[in-house]
Coordinates of C-alpha atoms in Angstrom, one line a residue:
X1 CA 0.0 0.0 0.0
X2 CA 1.3 3.5 -0.9
X3 CA 1.9 5.8 2.0
X4 CA -0.5 8.4 0.6
X5 CA -3.4 6.0 0.2
X6 CA -6.7 7.2 1.7
X7 CA -7.7 3.8 3.1
X8 CA -6.3 1.0 5.2
X9 CA -9.1 -1.5 4.4
X10 CA -10.9 -1.8 1.1
X11 CA -14.3 -3.3 0.6
X12 CA -14.7 -7.0 -0.5
X13 CA -14.9 -7.5 -4.3
X14 CA -13.2 -4.1 -5.0
X15 CA -10.6 -2.9 -7.4
X16 CA -9.4 -0.1 -5.1
X17 CA -5.7 0.4 -5.5
X18 CA -5.4 -2.1 -8.4
X19 CA -4.9 0.8 -10.9
X20 CA -2.9 3.0 -8.5
X21 CA -3.4 4.6 -5.2
X22 CA -4.8 7.8 -6.7
X23 CA -6.8 6.2 -9.6
X24 CA -10.0 8.0 -10.5
X25 CA -10.9 5.8 -13.6
X26 CA -11.6 2.4 -12.3
X27 CA -12.4 -0.2 -15.0
X28 CA -12.0 2.5 -17.6
X29 CA -8.3 1.7 -17.4
X30 CA -9.2 -1.5 -19.3
X31 CA -10.6 0.5 -22.2
X32 CA -7.2 0.5 -23.9
X33 CA -6.0 1.3 -27.5
X34 CA -6.4 -2.5 -28.2
X35 CA -10.1 -2.3 -27.1
X36 CA -10.7 0.7 -29.3
X37 CA -9.2 -1.3 -32.3
X38 CA -11.4 -4.2 -31.3
X39 CA -14.4 -1.9 -31.5
X40 CA -13.3 -0.5 -34.9
X41 CA -13.0 -4.1 -36.1
X42 CA -16.7 -4.6 -35.6
X43 CA -17.5 -1.9 -38.1
X44 CA -18.6 -3.5 -41.4
X45 CA -21.2 -1.2 -43.0
X46 CA -20.4 2.2 -41.5
X47 CA -24.1 2.7 -40.5
X48 CA -24.6 4.7 -37.3
X49 CA -27.3 4.7 -34.7
X50 CA -28.0 7.5 -32.2
X51 CA -28.5 5.9 -28.8
X52 CA -29.9 8.9 -27.0
X53 CA -33.4 9.7 -26.3
X54 CA -34.5 13.3 -26.8
X55 CA -33.1 14.9 -23.7
X56 CA -36.6 16.3 -22.7
X57 CA -37.8 12.7 -22.2
X58 CA -39.2 11.0 -20.2
X59 CA -41.0 14.2 -19.5
X60 CA -42.2 15.9 -16.3
X61 CA -40.9 14.7 -12.9
X62 CA -42.9 11.5 -12.4
X63 CA -39.9 9.3 -13.0
X64 CA -37.7 11.2 -10.6
X65 CA -39.1 14.2 -8.6
X66 CA -35.6 15.6 -8.0
X67 CA -34.8 15.9 -11.7
X68 CA -36.8 18.4 -13.6
X69 CA -36.8 18.5 -17.4
X70 CA -34.5 20.8 -19.2
X71 CA -35.5 24.5 -19.6
X72 CA -34.3 26.3 -22.8
X73 CA -34.0 30.1 -22.8
X74 CA -32.2 32.7 -24.9
X75 CA -29.1 34.4 -23.7
X76 CA -29.5 38.1 -23.1
X77 CA -28.4 41.3 -24.8
X78 CA -29.1 43.7 -22.1
X79 CA -32.8 43.5 -21.7
X80 CA -33.4 41.8 -25.1
X81 CA -33.5 38.1 -25.8
X82 CA -30.6 37.1 -27.9
X83 CA -32.8 34.9 -30.2
X84 CA -33.6 35.9 -33.8
X85 CA -31.8 39.1 -32.9
X86 CA -31.0 41.3 -35.9
X87 CA -27.4 42.7 -35.3
X88 CA -28.4 45.7 -37.4
X89 CA -29.9 47.1 -34.2
X90 CA -26.3 47.8 -33.2
X91 CA -24.9 48.7 -36.6
X92 CA -26.9 49.8 -39.6
X93 CA -24.4 48.1 -42.0
X94 CA -24.8 44.6 -40.5
X95 CA -27.2 42.0 -42.0
X96 CA -26.7 39.1 -39.6
X97 CA -29.4 37.6 -37.4
X98 CA -28.1 35.8 -34.3
X99 CA -29.6 33.0 -32.1
X100 CA -27.9 32.0 -28.9
X101 CA -29.4 30.0 -26.0
X102 CA -28.8 28.5 -22.6
X103 CA -30.2 25.5 -20.8
X104 CA -31.0 24.6 -17.2
X105 CA -30.5 20.8 -17.2
X106 CA -30.5 18.0 -14.6
X107 CA -27.5 16.2 -15.8
X108 CA -29.1 12.7 -15.2
X109 CA -32.6 13.5 -16.4
X110 CA -32.5 11.5 -19.6
X111 CA -29.9 9.4 -21.5
X112 CA -26.9 9.6 -19.1
X113 CA -23.8 8.3 -17.6
X114 CA -23.2 7.8 -13.9
X115 CA -19.7 8.8 -12.8
X116 CA -17.9 7.0 -10.0
X117 CA -18.9 10.0 -7.7
X118 CA -22.6 9.4 -8.2
X119 CA -23.0 6.9 -5.4
X120 CA -20.8 5.9 -2.4
X121 CA -21.3 4.0 0.9
X122 CA -20.7 4.1 4.6
X123 CA -17.6 2.0 5.0
X124 CA -14.8 1.6 7.7
X125 CA -11.9 2.6 5.4
X126 CA -9.6 3.2 8.4
X127 CA -10.3 -0.2 9.9
X128 CA -11.0 1.5 13.3
X129 CA -14.7 0.6 13.7
X130 CA -15.8 4.0 12.5
X131 CA -17.6 3.9 9.1
X132 CA -17.3 7.0 6.9
X133 CA -19.0 8.2 3.8
X134 CA -16.6 7.2 1.0
X135 CA -16.6 6.6 -2.7
X136 CA -14.5 4.6 -5.1
X137 CA -10.9 4.2 -4.2
X138 CA -11.5 5.8 -0.8
X139 CA -12.3 9.3 -1.9
X140 CA -14.2 11.0 0.9
X141 CA -17.5 12.9 1.2
X142 CA -16.9 16.4 2.4
X143 CA -13.3 16.4 1.2
X144 CA -13.3 15.1 -2.4
X145 CA -17.0 15.2 -3.2
X146 CA -18.3 18.3 -1.5
X147 CA -22.0 19.4 -1.2
X148 CA -23.7 22.3 0.4
X149 CA -23.9 20.6 3.8
X150 CA -20.3 19.3 3.8
X151 CA -18.4 22.1 5.5
X152 CA -15.3 21.0 7.2
X153 CA -12.9 23.2 9.2
X154 CA -9.9 24.0 7.1
X155 CA -11.4 22.8 3.8
X156 CA -11.2 26.2 2.3
X157 CA -14.9 26.5 1.5
X158 CA -17.9 28.1 3.1
X159 CA -20.9 26.2 4.5
X160 CA -23.5 26.2 1.7
X161 CA -20.9 26.0 -1.1
X162 CA -21.4 23.3 -3.7
X163 CA -18.0 22.3 -5.0
X164 CA -19.1 19.0 -6.4
X165 CA -16.8 16.1 -7.3
X166 CA -13.2 17.4 -6.9
X167 CA -12.3 13.8 -7.5
X168 CA -14.1 11.1 -9.5
X169 CA -16.0 13.7 -11.5
X170 CA -17.4 13.0 -15.0
X171 CA -14.6 15.0 -16.6
X172 CA -12.1 12.1 -15.9
X173 CA -14.3 9.9 -18.0
X174 CA -14.5 12.5 -20.8
X175 CA -10.8 13.1 -20.9
X176 CA -10.0 9.4 -21.0
X177 CA -12.3 8.9 -23.9
X178 CA -15.2 6.5 -24.2
X179 CA -14.9 4.5 -27.4
X180 CA -14.5 0.8 -27.9
X181 CA -16.2 -2.6 -28.4
X182 CA -19.8 -3.0 -27.1
X183 CA -22.2 -5.9 -27.1
X184 CA -26.0 -6.0 -27.1
X185 CA -27.9 -8.3 -24.7
X186 CA -31.4 -8.2 -26.1
X187 CA -33.7 -9.1 -23.1
X188 CA -36.9 -8.1 -24.9
X189 CA -36.2 -10.4 -27.9
X190 CA -35.7 -13.4 -25.6
X191 CA -38.0 -12.7 -22.6
X192 CA -40.5 -10.1 -23.8
X193 CA -41.5 -6.9 -21.8
X194 CA -42.7 -8.5 -18.5
X195 CA -41.2 -7.0 -15.4
X196 CA -38.7 -9.4 -13.8
X197 CA -35.3 -9.6 -12.1
X198 CA -32.8 -10.5 -14.8
X199 CA -30.1 -12.7 -13.3
X200 CA -27.1 -14.7 -14.1
X201 CA -29.0 -17.7 -15.6
X202 CA -31.0 -15.4 -17.9
X203 CA -27.7 -13.8 -19.1
X204 CA -26.1 -17.2 -19.8
X205 CA -29.2 -18.2 -21.7
X206 CA -28.9 -15.2 -24.1
X207 CA -25.1 -15.5 -24.4
X208 CA -25.5 -19.1 -25.5
X209 CA -28.5 -18.6 -27.7
X210 CA -26.9 -15.6 -29.6
X211 CA -23.3 -16.9 -29.5
X212 CA -22.1 -13.8 -27.7
X213 CA -18.5 -13.4 -26.5
X214 CA -17.8 -10.7 -23.8
X215 CA -14.2 -9.8 -23.2
X216 CA -12.4 -7.6 -20.5
X217 CA -12.7 -3.9 -21.6
X218 CA -16.1 -4.4 -23.3
X219 CA -19.2 -2.3 -22.6
X220 CA -22.4 -4.3 -22.3
X221 CA -25.9 -3.0 -23.3
X222 CA -29.2 -4.4 -22.0
X223 CA -32.2 -3.8 -24.1
X224 CA -35.5 -4.2 -22.3
X225 CA -37.9 -2.2 -24.5
X226 CA -38.6 0.5 -22.0
X227 CA -37.1 3.1 -24.4
X228 CA -39.8 2.3 -27.0
X229 CA -42.5 2.8 -24.3
X230 CA -41.0 6.1 -23.1
X231 CA -40.9 7.4 -26.7
X232 CA -44.5 6.4 -27.4
X233 CA -45.7 8.3 -24.3
X234 CA -44.4 11.5 -25.8
X235 CA -43.4 13.3 -22.7
X236 CA -46.2 12.1 -20.5
X237 CA -44.8 8.9 -18.8
X238 CA -47.3 6.4 -17.6
X239 CA -45.5 5.4 -14.5
X240 CA -47.9 2.6 -13.6
X241 CA -47.2 1.0 -16.9
X242 CA -43.4 1.6 -16.8
X243 CA -43.2 0.3 -13.2
X244 CA -45.1 -2.9 -14.0
X245 CA -43.2 -3.8 -17.1
X246 CA -39.6 -4.3 -18.3
X247 CA -36.7 -6.2 -16.8
X248 CA -33.9 -4.9 -14.6
X249 CA -30.7 -6.5 -13.5
X250 CA -30.8 -8.4 -10.3
X251 CA -28.1 -6.6 -8.3
X252 CA -28.6 -9.1 -5.4
X253 CA -27.9 -12.2 -7.6
X254 CA -24.6 -13.5 -6.3
X255 CA -23.7 -15.2 -9.5
X256 CA -24.5 -12.1 -11.6
X257 CA -22.3 -10.0 -9.2
X258 CA -19.5 -12.5 -9.6
X259 CA -19.8 -12.3 -13.4
X260 CA -19.6 -8.5 -13.3
X261 CA -16.5 -8.8 -11.2
X262 CA -14.7 -11.5 -13.2
X263 CA -15.7 -10.4 -16.7
X264 CA -13.7 -7.2 -16.7
X265 CA -16.5 -5.2 -18.3
X266 CA -16.1 -1.4 -18.3
X267 CA -19.7 -0.3 -18.3
X268 CA -23.3 -1.7 -17.9
X269 CA -25.9 0.2 -20.0
X270 CA -29.6 -0.1 -20.2
X271 CA -32.7 1.6 -21.6
X272 CA -34.3 1.7 -18.1
X273 CA -33.7 4.4 -15.4
X274 CA -31.3 2.4 -13.1
X275 CA -29.9 -0.6 -15.0
X276 CA -30.9 -2.7 -11.9
X277 CA -34.4 -3.5 -10.8
X278 CA -35.7 -1.4 -7.9
X279 CA -36.6 -1.9 -5.2
X280 CA -33.9 -4.5 -4.9
X281 CA -33.8 -7.6 -2.9
X282 CA -31.7 -7.2 0.3
X283 CA -28.2 -8.6 0.0
X284 CA -28.3 -9.9 3.6
X285 CA -30.1 -9.5 6.9
X286 CA -27.9 -6.8 8.3
X287 CA -26.8 -3.6 6.6
X288 CA -27.2 -3.5 2.9
X289 CA -27.2 -1.0 0.0
X290 CA -30.5 0.2 -1.5
X291 CA -28.9 -0.1 -5.0
X292 CA -26.8 -3.2 -4.8
X293 CA -25.6 -3.1 -8.5
X294 CA -24.7 0.6 -8.0
X295 CA -22.7 -0.4 -4.9
X296 CA -20.9 -3.2 -6.8
X297 CA -20.2 -1.2 -9.9
X298 CA -19.7 2.4 -8.9
X299 CA -18.4 2.0 -5.3
X300 CA -16.4 -1.3 -5.4
X301 CA -15.3 -2.1 -9.0
X302 CA -15.2 1.3 -10.8
X303 CA -17.7 0.0 -13.5
X304 CA -19.7 2.8 -15.1
X305 CA -23.5 2.8 -15.5
X306 CA -25.5 4.2 -18.5
X307 CA -29.2 4.7 -18.0
X308 CA -32.2 5.5 -20.2
X309 CA -30.3 4.8 -23.5
X310 CA -32.2 4.3 -26.8
X311 CA -31.2 0.8 -27.6
X312 CA -34.1 -0.8 -29.4
X313 CA -33.5 0.4 -33.0
X314 CA -29.9 -0.8 -32.8
X315 CA -31.0 -4.1 -31.2
X316 CA -33.5 -4.7 -34.0
X317 CA -30.9 -4.1 -36.6
X318 CA -28.3 -6.3 -34.9
X319 CA -30.8 -9.2 -34.6
X320 CA -31.8 -8.9 -38.3
X321 CA -28.2 -9.2 -39.3
X322 CA -27.3 -11.9 -36.8
X323 CA -24.8 -9.6 -35.0
X324 CA -24.3 -8.5 -31.5
X325 CA -21.1 -6.4 -31.3
X326 CA -20.5 -2.8 -32.5
X327 CA -18.3 0.2 -32.1
X328 CA -19.6 2.5 -29.3
X329 CA -18.6 6.1 -29.0
X330 CA -20.1 7.7 -26.0
X331 CA -18.2 10.6 -24.3
X332 CA -19.9 12.6 -21.6
X333 CA -19.7 16.3 -21.1
X334 CA -16.3 17.4 -20.0
X335 CA -17.8 19.3 -17.1
X336 CA -15.5 19.5 -14.1
X337 CA -17.1 18.5 -10.8
X338 CA -20.2 16.9 -12.2
X339 CA -21.3 13.5 -10.9
X340 CA -23.3 12.5 -14.0
X341 CA -23.7 13.7 -17.5
X342 CA -26.1 13.6 -20.5
X343 CA -24.6 11.6 -23.4
X344 CA -25.4 11.3 -27.1
X345 CA -23.9 7.9 -27.8
X346 CA -23.2 6.7 -31.3
X347 CA -23.1 3.0 -32.3
X348 CA -21.3 2.2 -35.6
X349 CA -22.0 -1.1 -37.2

């Protein structure tokens, strides 16, 4: 252990320290140049698919009351809106008309990435019987991820200041680059749109039936069909229907958890709002996370989660052409301090 490490004890089934004491990338370290070439090797036709929902969907706040839909407004020129603004107002010789706008956007409202700063746990990193709020690789709440209520004496900030993710922020993911080989697991095609907990046995059934190979450094997409339902609802989500249909990964399935750990996958991506099914089964009878797959991926392994992606058109094309792998290009916003980001992913086949 390096002397400057932030922890004395790491959680079970974790990669903390495996990529260096100060690592902020987690499994993204496995998305190497070779994996980019492996993704490029899957390109045969050059056809592309946009994997993002319109960023004003699902619509309203029914899916998550803490995440309002985006609000577009014009920037300002003094008291005037800077939208269809004739620059000739300022100079009689100008002929230009300018449009310029701004957006207020919950970064995880629609198609999104979760960074490793999105969810942590209470854990006894100092092995002294005193759990602390920590994130991947031992980065601490109130020190490395700082919210309005996280004032600490000597931290250099005022109470009520939101500094965000000083470590593990989404900008690390953006700077590293998100491009490589991805594979499609088509749950809808094999199991329909019934709501159920998708576990290891279901995964193995699809892998065998579709002859899918998953290698370390791959990104894995799970199509449930929820994206099609959200699109059809046109901004007015029927939460009773959405909550009673469509699969989610069973984050409490021990064999599925072992597969995520041993497979070396970089990211798990789904067309539903959490990748995993919620509420989740408890992992044990003592203390357990409310989001067991988030705990395993974001907190322990450094595996990224993509949520509310538009996967169905691509999945239908892949099935028609008896393929499952493709090149995925999916950088988040390079926004320092953010814990999540909208994304407009592109699949190239």
